[in-house]
Coordinates of C-alpha atoms in Angstrom, one line a residue:
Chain A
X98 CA 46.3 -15.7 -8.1
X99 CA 46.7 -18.3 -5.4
X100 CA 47.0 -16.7 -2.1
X101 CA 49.7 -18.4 0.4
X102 CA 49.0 -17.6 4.1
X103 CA 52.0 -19.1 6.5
X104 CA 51.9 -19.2 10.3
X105 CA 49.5 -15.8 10.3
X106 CA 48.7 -14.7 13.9
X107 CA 46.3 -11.7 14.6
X108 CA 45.5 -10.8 18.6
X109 CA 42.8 -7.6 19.0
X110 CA 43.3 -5.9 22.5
X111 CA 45.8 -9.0 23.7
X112 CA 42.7 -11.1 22.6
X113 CA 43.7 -13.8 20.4
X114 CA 41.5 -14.0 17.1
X115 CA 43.2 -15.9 14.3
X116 CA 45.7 -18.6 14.8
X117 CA 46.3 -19.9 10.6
X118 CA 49.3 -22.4 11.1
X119 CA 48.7 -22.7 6.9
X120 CA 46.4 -22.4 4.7
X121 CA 46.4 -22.0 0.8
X122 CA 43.6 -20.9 -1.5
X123 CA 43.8 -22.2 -5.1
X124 CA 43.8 -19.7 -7.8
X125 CA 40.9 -19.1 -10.4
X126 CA 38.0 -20.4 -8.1
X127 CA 35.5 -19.2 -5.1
X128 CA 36.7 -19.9 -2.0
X129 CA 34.5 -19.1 0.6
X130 CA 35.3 -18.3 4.5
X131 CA 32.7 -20.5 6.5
X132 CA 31.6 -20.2 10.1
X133 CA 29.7 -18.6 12.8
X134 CA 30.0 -15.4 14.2
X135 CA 32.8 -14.0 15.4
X136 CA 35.1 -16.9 14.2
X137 CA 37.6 -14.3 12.7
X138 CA 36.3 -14.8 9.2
X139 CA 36.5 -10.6 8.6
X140 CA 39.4 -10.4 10.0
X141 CA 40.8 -12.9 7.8
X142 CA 39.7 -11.3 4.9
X143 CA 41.1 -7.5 6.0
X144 CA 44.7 -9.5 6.3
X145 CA 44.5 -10.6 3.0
X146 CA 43.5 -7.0 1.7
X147 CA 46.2 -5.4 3.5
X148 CA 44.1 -3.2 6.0
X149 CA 45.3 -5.3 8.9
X150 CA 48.9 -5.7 10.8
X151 CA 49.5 -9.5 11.9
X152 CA 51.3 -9.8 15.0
X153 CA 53.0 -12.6 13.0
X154 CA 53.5 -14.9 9.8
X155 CA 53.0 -13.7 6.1
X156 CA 50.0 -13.8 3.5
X157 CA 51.4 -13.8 -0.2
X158 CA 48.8 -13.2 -3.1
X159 CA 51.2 -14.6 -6.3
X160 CA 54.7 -14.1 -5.4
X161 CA 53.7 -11.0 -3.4
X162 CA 54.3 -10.6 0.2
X163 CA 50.7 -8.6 1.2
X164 CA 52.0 -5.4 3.3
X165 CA 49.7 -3.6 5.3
X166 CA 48.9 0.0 3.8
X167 CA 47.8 1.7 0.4
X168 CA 49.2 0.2 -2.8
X169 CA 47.7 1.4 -6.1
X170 CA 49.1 -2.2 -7.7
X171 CA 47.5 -3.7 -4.9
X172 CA 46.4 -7.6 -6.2
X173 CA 43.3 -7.8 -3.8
X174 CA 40.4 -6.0 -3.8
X175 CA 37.5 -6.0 -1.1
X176 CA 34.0 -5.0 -0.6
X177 CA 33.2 -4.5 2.5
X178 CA 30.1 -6.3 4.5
X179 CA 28.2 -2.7 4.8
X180 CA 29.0 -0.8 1.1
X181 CA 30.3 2.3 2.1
X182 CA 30.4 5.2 -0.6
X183 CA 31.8 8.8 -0.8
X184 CA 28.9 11.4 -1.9
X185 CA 27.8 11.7 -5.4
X186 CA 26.7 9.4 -7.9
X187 CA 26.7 6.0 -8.2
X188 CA 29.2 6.2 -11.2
X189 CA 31.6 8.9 -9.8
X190 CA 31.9 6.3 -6.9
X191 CA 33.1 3.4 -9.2
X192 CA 34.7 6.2 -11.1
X193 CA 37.0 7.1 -8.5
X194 CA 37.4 3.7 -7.3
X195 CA 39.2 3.1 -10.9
X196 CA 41.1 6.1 -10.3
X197 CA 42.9 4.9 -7.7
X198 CA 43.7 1.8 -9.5
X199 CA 45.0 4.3 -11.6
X200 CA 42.9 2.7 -14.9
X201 CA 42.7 5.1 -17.2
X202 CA 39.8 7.4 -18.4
X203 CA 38.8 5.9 -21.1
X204 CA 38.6 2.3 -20.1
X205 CA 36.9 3.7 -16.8
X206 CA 33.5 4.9 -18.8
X207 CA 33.8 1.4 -20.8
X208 CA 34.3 -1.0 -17.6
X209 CA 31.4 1.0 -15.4
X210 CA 29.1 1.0 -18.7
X211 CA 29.4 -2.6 -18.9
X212 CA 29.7 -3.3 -15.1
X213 CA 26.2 -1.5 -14.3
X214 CA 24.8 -3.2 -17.2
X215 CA 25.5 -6.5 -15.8
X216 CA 25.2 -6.4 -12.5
X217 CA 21.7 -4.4 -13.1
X218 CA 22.6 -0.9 -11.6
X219 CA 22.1 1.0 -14.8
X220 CA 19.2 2.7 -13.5
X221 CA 20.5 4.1 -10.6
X222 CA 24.1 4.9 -11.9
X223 CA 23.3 8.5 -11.8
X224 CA 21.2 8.6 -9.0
X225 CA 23.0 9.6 -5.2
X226 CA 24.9 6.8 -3.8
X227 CA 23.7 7.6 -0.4
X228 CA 20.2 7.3 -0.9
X229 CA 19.9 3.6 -2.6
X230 CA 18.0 0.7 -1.4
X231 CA 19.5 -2.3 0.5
X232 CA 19.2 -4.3 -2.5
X233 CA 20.3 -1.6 -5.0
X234 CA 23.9 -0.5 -2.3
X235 CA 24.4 -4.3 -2.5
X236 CA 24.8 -4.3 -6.1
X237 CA 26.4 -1.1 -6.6
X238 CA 29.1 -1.8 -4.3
X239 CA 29.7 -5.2 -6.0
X240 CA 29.8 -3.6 -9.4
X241 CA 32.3 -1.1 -7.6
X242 CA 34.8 -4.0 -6.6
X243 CA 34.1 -5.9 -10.2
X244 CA 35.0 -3.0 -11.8
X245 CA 38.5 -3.1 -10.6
X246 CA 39.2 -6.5 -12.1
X247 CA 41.9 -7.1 -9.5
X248 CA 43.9 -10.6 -9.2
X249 CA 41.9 -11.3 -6.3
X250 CA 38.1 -10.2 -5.4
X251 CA 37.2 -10.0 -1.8
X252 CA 33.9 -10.0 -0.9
X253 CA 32.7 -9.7 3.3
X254 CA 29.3 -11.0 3.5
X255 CA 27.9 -9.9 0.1
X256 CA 24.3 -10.9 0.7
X257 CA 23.9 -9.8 4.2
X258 CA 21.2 -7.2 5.2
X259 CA 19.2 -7.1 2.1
X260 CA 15.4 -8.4 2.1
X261 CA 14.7 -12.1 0.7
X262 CA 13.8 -11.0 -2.9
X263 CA 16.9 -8.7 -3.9
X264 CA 18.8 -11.5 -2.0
X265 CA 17.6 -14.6 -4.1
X266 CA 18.2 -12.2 -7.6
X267 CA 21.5 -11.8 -6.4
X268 CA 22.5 -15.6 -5.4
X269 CA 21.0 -15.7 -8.5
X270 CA 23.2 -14.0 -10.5
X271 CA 26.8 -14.1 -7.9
X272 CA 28.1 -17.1 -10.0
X273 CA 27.8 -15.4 -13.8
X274 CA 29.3 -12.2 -12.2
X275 CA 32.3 -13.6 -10.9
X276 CA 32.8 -15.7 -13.6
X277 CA 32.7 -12.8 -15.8
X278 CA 34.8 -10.0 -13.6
X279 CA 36.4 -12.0 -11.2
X280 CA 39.8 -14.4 -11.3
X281 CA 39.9 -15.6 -7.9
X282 CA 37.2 -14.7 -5.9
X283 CA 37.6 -15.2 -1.5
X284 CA 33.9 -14.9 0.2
X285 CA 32.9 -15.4 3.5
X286 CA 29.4 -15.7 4.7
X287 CA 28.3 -17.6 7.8
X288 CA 25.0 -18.8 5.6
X289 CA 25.6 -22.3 4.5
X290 CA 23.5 -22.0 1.5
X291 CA 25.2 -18.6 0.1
X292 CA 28.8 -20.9 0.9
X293 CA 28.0 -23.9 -1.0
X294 CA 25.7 -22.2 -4.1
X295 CA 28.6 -20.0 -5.0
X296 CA 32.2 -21.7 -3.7
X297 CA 34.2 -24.5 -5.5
X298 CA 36.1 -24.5 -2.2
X299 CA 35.0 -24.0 1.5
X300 CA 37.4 -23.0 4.6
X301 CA 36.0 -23.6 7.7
X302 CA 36.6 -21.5 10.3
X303 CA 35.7 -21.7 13.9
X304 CA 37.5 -19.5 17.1
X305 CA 39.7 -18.0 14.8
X306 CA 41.6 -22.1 13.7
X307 CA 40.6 -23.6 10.5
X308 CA 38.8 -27.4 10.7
X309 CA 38.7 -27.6 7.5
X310 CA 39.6 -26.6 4.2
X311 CA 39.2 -27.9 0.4
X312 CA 36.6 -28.4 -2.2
X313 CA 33.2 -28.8 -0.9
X314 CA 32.0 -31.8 -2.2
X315 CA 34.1 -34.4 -0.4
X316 CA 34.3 -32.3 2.6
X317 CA 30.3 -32.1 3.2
X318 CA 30.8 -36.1 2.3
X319 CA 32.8 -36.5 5.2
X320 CA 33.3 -33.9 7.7
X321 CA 36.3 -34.3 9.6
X322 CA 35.0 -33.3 12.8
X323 CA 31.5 -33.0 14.8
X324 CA 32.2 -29.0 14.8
X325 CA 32.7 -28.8 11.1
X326 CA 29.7 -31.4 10.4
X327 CA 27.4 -29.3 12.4
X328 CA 28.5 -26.4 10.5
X329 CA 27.5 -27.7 7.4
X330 CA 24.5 -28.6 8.4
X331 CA 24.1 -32.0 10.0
X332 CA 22.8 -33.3 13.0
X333 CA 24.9 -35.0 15.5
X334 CA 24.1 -37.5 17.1
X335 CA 25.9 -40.1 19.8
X336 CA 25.0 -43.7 19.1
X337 CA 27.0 -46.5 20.9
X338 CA 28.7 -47.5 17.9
X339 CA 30.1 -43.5 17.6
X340 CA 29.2 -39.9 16.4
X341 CA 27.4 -40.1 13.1
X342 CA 26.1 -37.2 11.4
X343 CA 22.6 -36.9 10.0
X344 CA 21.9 -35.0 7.1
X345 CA 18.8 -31.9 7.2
X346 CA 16.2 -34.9 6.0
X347 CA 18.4 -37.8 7.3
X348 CA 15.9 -38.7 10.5
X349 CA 12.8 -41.2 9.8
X350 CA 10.1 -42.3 12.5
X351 CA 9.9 -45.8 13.5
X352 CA 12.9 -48.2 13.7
X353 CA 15.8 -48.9 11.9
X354 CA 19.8 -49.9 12.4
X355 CA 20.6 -46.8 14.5
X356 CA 17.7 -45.3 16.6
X357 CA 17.1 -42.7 18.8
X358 CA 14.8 -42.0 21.3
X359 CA 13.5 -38.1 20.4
X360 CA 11.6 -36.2 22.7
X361 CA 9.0 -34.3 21.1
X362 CA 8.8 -30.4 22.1
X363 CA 6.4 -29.0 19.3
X364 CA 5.1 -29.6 15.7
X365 CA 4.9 -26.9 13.0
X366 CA 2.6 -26.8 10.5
X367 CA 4.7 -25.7 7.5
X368 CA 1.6 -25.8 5.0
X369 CA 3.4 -28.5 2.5
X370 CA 4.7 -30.9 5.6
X371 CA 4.8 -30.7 9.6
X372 CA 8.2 -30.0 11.4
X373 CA 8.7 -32.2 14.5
X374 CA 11.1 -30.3 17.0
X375 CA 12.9 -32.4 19.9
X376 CA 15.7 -33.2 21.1
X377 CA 17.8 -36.3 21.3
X378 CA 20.1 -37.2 24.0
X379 CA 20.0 -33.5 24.8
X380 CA 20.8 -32.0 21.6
X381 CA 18.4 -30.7 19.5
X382 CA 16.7 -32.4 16.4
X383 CA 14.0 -32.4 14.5
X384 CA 12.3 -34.3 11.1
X385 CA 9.5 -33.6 8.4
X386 CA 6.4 -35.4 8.4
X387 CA 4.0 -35.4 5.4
X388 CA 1.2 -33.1 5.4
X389 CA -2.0 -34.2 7.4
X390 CA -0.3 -37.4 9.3
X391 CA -1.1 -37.2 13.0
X392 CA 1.7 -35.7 14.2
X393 CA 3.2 -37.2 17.9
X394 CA 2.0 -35.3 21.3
X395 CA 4.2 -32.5 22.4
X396 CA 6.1 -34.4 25.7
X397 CA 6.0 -37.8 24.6
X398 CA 9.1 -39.7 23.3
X399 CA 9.3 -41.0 19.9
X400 CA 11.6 -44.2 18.5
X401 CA 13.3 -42.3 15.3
X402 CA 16.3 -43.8 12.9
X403 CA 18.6 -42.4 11.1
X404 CA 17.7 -43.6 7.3
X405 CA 21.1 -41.6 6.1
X406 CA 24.1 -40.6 7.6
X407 CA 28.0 -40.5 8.0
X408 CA 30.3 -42.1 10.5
X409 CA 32.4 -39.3 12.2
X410 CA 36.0 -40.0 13.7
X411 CA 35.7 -40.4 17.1
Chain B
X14 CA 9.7 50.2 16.9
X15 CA 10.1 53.6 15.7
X16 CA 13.7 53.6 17.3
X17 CA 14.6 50.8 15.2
X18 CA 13.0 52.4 12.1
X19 CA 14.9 55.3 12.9
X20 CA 17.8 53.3 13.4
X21 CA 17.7 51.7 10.0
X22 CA 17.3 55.1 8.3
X23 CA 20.2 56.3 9.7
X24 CA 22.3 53.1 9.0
X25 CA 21.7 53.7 5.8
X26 CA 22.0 58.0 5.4
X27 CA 25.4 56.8 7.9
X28 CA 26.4 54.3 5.2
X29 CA 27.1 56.6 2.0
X30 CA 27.9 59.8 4.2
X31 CA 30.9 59.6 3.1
X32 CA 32.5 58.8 6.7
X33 CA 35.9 57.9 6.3
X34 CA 36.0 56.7 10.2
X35 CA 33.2 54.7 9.6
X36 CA 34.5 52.9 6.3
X37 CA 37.9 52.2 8.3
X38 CA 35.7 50.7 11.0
X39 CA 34.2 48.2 8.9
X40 CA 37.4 47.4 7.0
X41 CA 38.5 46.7 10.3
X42 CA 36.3 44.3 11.4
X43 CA 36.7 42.5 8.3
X44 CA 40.1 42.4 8.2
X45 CA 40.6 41.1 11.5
X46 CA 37.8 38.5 11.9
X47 CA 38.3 37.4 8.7
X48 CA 42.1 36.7 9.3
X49 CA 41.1 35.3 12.3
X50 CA 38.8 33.0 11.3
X51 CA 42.0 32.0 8.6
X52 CA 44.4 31.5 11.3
X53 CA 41.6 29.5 13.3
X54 CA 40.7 27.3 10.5
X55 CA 44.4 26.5 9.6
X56 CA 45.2 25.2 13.2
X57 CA 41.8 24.0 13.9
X58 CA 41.3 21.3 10.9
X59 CA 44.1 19.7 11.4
X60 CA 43.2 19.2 15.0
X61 CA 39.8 18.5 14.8
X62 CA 40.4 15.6 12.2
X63 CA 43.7 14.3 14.6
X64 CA 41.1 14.2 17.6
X65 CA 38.2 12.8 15.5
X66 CA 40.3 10.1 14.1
X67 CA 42.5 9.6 16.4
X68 CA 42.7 7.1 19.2
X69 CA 45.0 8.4 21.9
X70 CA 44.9 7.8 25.6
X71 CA 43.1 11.7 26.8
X72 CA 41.3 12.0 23.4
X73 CA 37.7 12.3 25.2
X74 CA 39.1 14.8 27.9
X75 CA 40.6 16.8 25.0
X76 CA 37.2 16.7 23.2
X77 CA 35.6 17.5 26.2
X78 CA 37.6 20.8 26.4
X79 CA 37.3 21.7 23.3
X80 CA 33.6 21.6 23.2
X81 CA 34.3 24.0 26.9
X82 CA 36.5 26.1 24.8
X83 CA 33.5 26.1 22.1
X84 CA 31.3 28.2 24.7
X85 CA 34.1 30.5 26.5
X86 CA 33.3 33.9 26.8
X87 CA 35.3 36.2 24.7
X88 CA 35.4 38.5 27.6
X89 CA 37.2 35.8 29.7
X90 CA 39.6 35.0 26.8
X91 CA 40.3 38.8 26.7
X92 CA 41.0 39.3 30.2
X93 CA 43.4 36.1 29.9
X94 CA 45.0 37.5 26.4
X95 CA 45.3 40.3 28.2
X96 CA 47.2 39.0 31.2
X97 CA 49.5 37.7 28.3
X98 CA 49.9 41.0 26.1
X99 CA 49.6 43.6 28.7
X100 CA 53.4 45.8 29.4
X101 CA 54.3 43.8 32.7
X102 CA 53.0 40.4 31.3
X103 CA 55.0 37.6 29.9
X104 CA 54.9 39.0 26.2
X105 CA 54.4 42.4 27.6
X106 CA 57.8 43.1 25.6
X107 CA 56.4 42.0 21.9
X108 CA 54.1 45.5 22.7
X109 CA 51.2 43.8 21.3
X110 CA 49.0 45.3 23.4
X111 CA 46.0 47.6 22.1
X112 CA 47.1 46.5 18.8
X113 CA 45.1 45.0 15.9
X114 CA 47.1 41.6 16.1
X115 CA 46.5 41.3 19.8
X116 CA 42.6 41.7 18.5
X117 CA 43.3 39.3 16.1
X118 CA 45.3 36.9 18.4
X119 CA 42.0 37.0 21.1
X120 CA 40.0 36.0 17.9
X121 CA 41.9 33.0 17.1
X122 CA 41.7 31.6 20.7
X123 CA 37.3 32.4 20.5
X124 CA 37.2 30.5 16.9
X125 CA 39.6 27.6 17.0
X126 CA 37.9 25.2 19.7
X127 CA 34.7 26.2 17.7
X128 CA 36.4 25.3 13.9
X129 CA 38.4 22.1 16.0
X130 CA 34.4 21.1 17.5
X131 CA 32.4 21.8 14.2
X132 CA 35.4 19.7 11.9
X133 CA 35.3 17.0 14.8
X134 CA 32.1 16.6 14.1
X135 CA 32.0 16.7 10.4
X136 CA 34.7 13.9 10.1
X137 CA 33.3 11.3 12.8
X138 CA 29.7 12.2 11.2
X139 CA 31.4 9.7 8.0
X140 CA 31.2 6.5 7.5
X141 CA 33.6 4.9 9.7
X142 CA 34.8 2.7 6.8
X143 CA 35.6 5.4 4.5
X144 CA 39.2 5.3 5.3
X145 CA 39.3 1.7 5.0
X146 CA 37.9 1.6 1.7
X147 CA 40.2 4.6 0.2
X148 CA 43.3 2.7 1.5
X149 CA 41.6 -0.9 -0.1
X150 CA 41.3 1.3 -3.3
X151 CA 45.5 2.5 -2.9
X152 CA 44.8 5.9 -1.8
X153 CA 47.7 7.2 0.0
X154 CA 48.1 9.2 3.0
X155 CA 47.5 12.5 1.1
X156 CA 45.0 11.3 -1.4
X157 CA 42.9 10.3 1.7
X158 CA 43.1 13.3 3.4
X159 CA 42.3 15.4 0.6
X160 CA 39.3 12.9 -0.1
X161 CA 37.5 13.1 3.2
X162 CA 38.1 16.6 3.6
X163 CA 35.9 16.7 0.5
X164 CA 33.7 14.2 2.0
X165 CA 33.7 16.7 4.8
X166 CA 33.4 20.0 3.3
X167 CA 29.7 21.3 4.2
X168 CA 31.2 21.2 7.7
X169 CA 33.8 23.1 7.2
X170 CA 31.8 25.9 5.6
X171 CA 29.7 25.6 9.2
X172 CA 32.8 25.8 10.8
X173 CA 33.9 28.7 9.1
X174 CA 30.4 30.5 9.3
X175 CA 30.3 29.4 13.6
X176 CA 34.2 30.9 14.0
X177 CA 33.4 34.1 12.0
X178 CA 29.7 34.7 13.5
X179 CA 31.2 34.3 16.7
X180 CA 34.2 36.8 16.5
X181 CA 33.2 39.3 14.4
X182 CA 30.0 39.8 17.1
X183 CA 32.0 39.4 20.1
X184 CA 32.8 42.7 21.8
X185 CA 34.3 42.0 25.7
X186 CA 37.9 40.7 24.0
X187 CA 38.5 43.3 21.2
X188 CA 37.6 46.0 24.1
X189 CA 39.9 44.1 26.5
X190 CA 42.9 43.5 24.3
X191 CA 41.8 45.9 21.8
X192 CA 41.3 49.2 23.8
X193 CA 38.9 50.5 21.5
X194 CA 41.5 53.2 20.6
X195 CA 39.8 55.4 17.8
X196 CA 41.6 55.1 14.5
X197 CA 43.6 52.2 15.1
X198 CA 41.3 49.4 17.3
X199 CA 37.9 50.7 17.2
X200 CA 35.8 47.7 15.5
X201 CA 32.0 47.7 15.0
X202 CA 31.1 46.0 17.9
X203 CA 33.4 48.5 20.2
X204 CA 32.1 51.3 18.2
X205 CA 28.7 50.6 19.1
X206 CA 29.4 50.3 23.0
X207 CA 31.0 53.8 22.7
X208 CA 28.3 55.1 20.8
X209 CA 26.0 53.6 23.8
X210 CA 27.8 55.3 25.9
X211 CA 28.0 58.8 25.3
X212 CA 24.0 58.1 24.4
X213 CA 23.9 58.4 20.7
X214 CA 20.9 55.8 20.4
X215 CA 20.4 56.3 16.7
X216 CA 24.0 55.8 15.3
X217 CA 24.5 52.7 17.9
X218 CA 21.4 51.1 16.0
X219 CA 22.6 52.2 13.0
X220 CA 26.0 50.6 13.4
X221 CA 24.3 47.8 15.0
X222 CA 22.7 46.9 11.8
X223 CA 25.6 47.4 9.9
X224 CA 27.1 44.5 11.7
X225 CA 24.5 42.0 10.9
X226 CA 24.3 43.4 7.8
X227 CA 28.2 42.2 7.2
X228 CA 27.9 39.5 8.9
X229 CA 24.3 38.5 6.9
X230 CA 26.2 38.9 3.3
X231 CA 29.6 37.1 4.8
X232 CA 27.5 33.9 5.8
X233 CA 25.2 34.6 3.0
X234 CA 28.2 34.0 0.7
X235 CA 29.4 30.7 2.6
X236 CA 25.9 29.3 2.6
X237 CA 25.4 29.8 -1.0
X238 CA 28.7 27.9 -1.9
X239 CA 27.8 25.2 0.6
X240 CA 24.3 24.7 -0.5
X241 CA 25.5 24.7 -4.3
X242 CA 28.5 21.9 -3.8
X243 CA 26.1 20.2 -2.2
X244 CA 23.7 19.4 -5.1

């Protein structure tokens, strides 16, 4: 279901923290919530599942108005960044969870067979839901909000904490499990790979305003601002002709149309290629270097170009 | 050691004597720490969970008194009970004093900062989240409620164990409100100071025992249902 959000206002403690003149998330894809810390991305999220007030404006999932509070026909559902569980098993916690959606007994044994299945948790579905892994929580709370097949999956961080293994399986297998449980799917992450390997669409939010919004593709083609470019990635740089922005890669040594003047700071071995940190102009940059070539001093100042790149509005 | 052999031996010869007196004692005791421990349970829950998940301006000075009130000495809530009951006192006309429920009234004010402390406790030692994610799922008000109180159940069997240990052991409030009249507020703890008194050793011991006896089967009870929910 497309979710409508219209002049939405939230202050914590008299502290402003999301200002959303409007935004609109299209129905049937992953949208994911983009931006650093503290940008009011949770918060966001908590509006549009109905566990927060806002001091004003409306969110509407469909044609219905989101009101704060318990509703069993809620449309949203939302797993939280840290999965939280009540004590007992694994399945009597996504049993219960269907309960409250009022689904009925017999589905419920069907949807958490075929959800542990899926999202691999069959081995630990009668095992204490207190005492799983990172890894293994991760999943089981995911299968818990799959279960629930609501309109509209929310999902707060749903790779963070976990170690690098269980979190590449997962990234892994994110896209087949909405596809498979989940209509429209809302995700934020501040990790620009987990944002652009499993959204359609990206809204970017920064201090609690959205830069930017809409599928990613054309938006990481041209980033409407120096904020939002350096979000996604990009370095930015100040050339007289104006701020371009330089793709992870985009930097060369030696001269081309727009150069720099890097100062080196270190080199890291990376095994498979050195990584030359410095700074430009102030601002911090840095390139790759193949394997073995002499890399420049530490201190010294290097002529780099910038072999791809974007023009950013001024 | 031989005193306490001794004391033993006659616990038990005292125990199926026969004594009416002493069968009415321990009914007593019973009876009126168990009710209080009730009464103290149904005011302090619903406390204990307002002032653990509450946020109200006073909430740490209130939590700081009720973890006072969790150490006050039953004497001192006697003597204040007391001032309460007693003929010239402000509810001197309800004639509650030397009575059973004026026994029973000192209990509740020993157990209820100790049942409001221990569910405190119990319901801030969750998740924090836990109501977040029952309202997500569409629990209501009630349904919530009724789900973290299960969430929260092994400590209210502690609470319930804490309240009743403390009052059914507690001897300078049942003797202060109590009067330790013979057939009417005589408990086991008030026997036993008489007992001491007029220097019968043996049958103190005896009824000393008896006590932790009770009070060994009544917890022995709560801590088997605890242990067993909790598998």
């Amino acid at each position: 279901m497309e979710i409508l959000v219209e002049g939405l206002r939230f202050a914590r403690d008299r502290r402003p923290v999301l200002d959303i003149p409007a935004l609109r998330i299209a129905s049937g894809g992953v949208t994911a919530i983009f931006g650093p810390n503290g940008s009011g991305k949770t918060t966001l999220l908590r509006l549009i599942a109905g566990l927060e007030r806002a001091d004003a404006g409306t969110i509407r999932i469909g044609p219905a108005l989101v009101e704060p509070g318990p509703a069993a026909a809620r449309a949203a559902a939302i797993a939280f960044q840290e999965p939280v569980f009540l004590r007992g098993t694994v399945r009597r916690n996504l049993d219960l969870a269907m309960r409250l959606r009022n689904v009925g007994h017999d589905e419920r044994a069907e949807r958490v067979a075929e959800v542990a299945r899926e999202c691999g948790i069959e081995v630990v579905l009668d095992r204490s839901a207190w005492k799983l892994s990172g890894g293994e929580a991760r999943r089981a709370g995911l299968a818990r909000v799959l279960a629930l097949r609501a309109p509209v999956t929310l999902l707060d961080e749903p790779l963070a904490g976990i170690d690098r293994v269980a979190r590449t399986h997962l990234l892994d297998d994110l896209p087949r499990l909405l596809a498979r449980f989940a209509t429209t799917t809302v995700l934020v992450t501040h990790d620009r790979e987990e944002a652009f390997r499993l959204a359609d669409d990206l809204v970017i939010l920064t201090g609690g305003t959205i830069r930017a919004a809409g599928p990613k593709a054309p938006l990481y083609a041209s980033p409407p601002d120096v904020d939002t470019a350096e979000l996604l990635g990009y370095t930015v740089l100040f050339p007289p002709g104006g701020p371009v922005a330089v793709p992870p890669g985009g930097l060369r040594l030696g001269e081309g149309e727009v150069g720099f003047d890097l100062a080196v700071e270190r080199t890291i071995d990376m095994g498979n290629h050195l990584h030359l940190l410095g700074t430009i102009a102030g601002r911090r940059a840095d390139l790759r270097l193949p394997s073995g070539s002499a890399p420049p001093m530490a201190g010294t100042i290097v002529r780099v170009f910038a072999a791809s790149r974007v023009a950013l509005p001024r | 050691m031989n005193d306490l052999l001794r004391g033993a031996a006659q616990a038990v010869q005292l125990l199926f004597s026969g004594d009416r007196e002493l069968y009415a004692i321990i009914l007593r005791t019973l009876s009126i720490s168990l009710s209080a421990t009730l009464v103290a349970m149904l005011i302090g829950v619903p406390l204990g969970y307002g002032l653990a998940r509450g946020r109200f301006p006073g909430r740490t000075l209130l939590l700081g008194a009720v973890n006072t009130g969790m150490g006050i000495p039953p004497v001192v809530v006697g003597l204040m009970v007391w001032l309460l009951l007693t003929r010239s006192g402000p509810l001197g006309g309800l004639g509650l004093i030397y009575t059973k429920q004026a026994m029973l009234l000192a209990q509740v004010v020993i157990a209820t900062p100790l049942v409001i402390g221990f569910t405190a406790a119990s319901i801030q030692a969750l998740p924090p989240q836990l109501p977040d994610l029952l309202t997500s799922l569409g629990a209501g008000r009630l349904r919530r409620l009724w789900i973290l109180s299960g969430e929260a159940r092994l400590g209210f069997l502690a609470a319930i164990m804490a309240a009743f240990g403390a009052i059914v052991s507690e001897v300078g409030a049942s003797m202060a409100v109590g009067g330790n009249l013979r057939g009417s507020t005589r408990v086991l703890t008030t026997a036993i100071v008489t007992e001491t008194g007029r220097g019968n050793v043996p049958v103190a011991l005896a009824l000393g025992m008896m006590l932790l006896a009770l009070s060994f089967m009544v917890n022995l009870v709560l801590t088997v249902v605890q242990q067993r929910r909790r598998s």
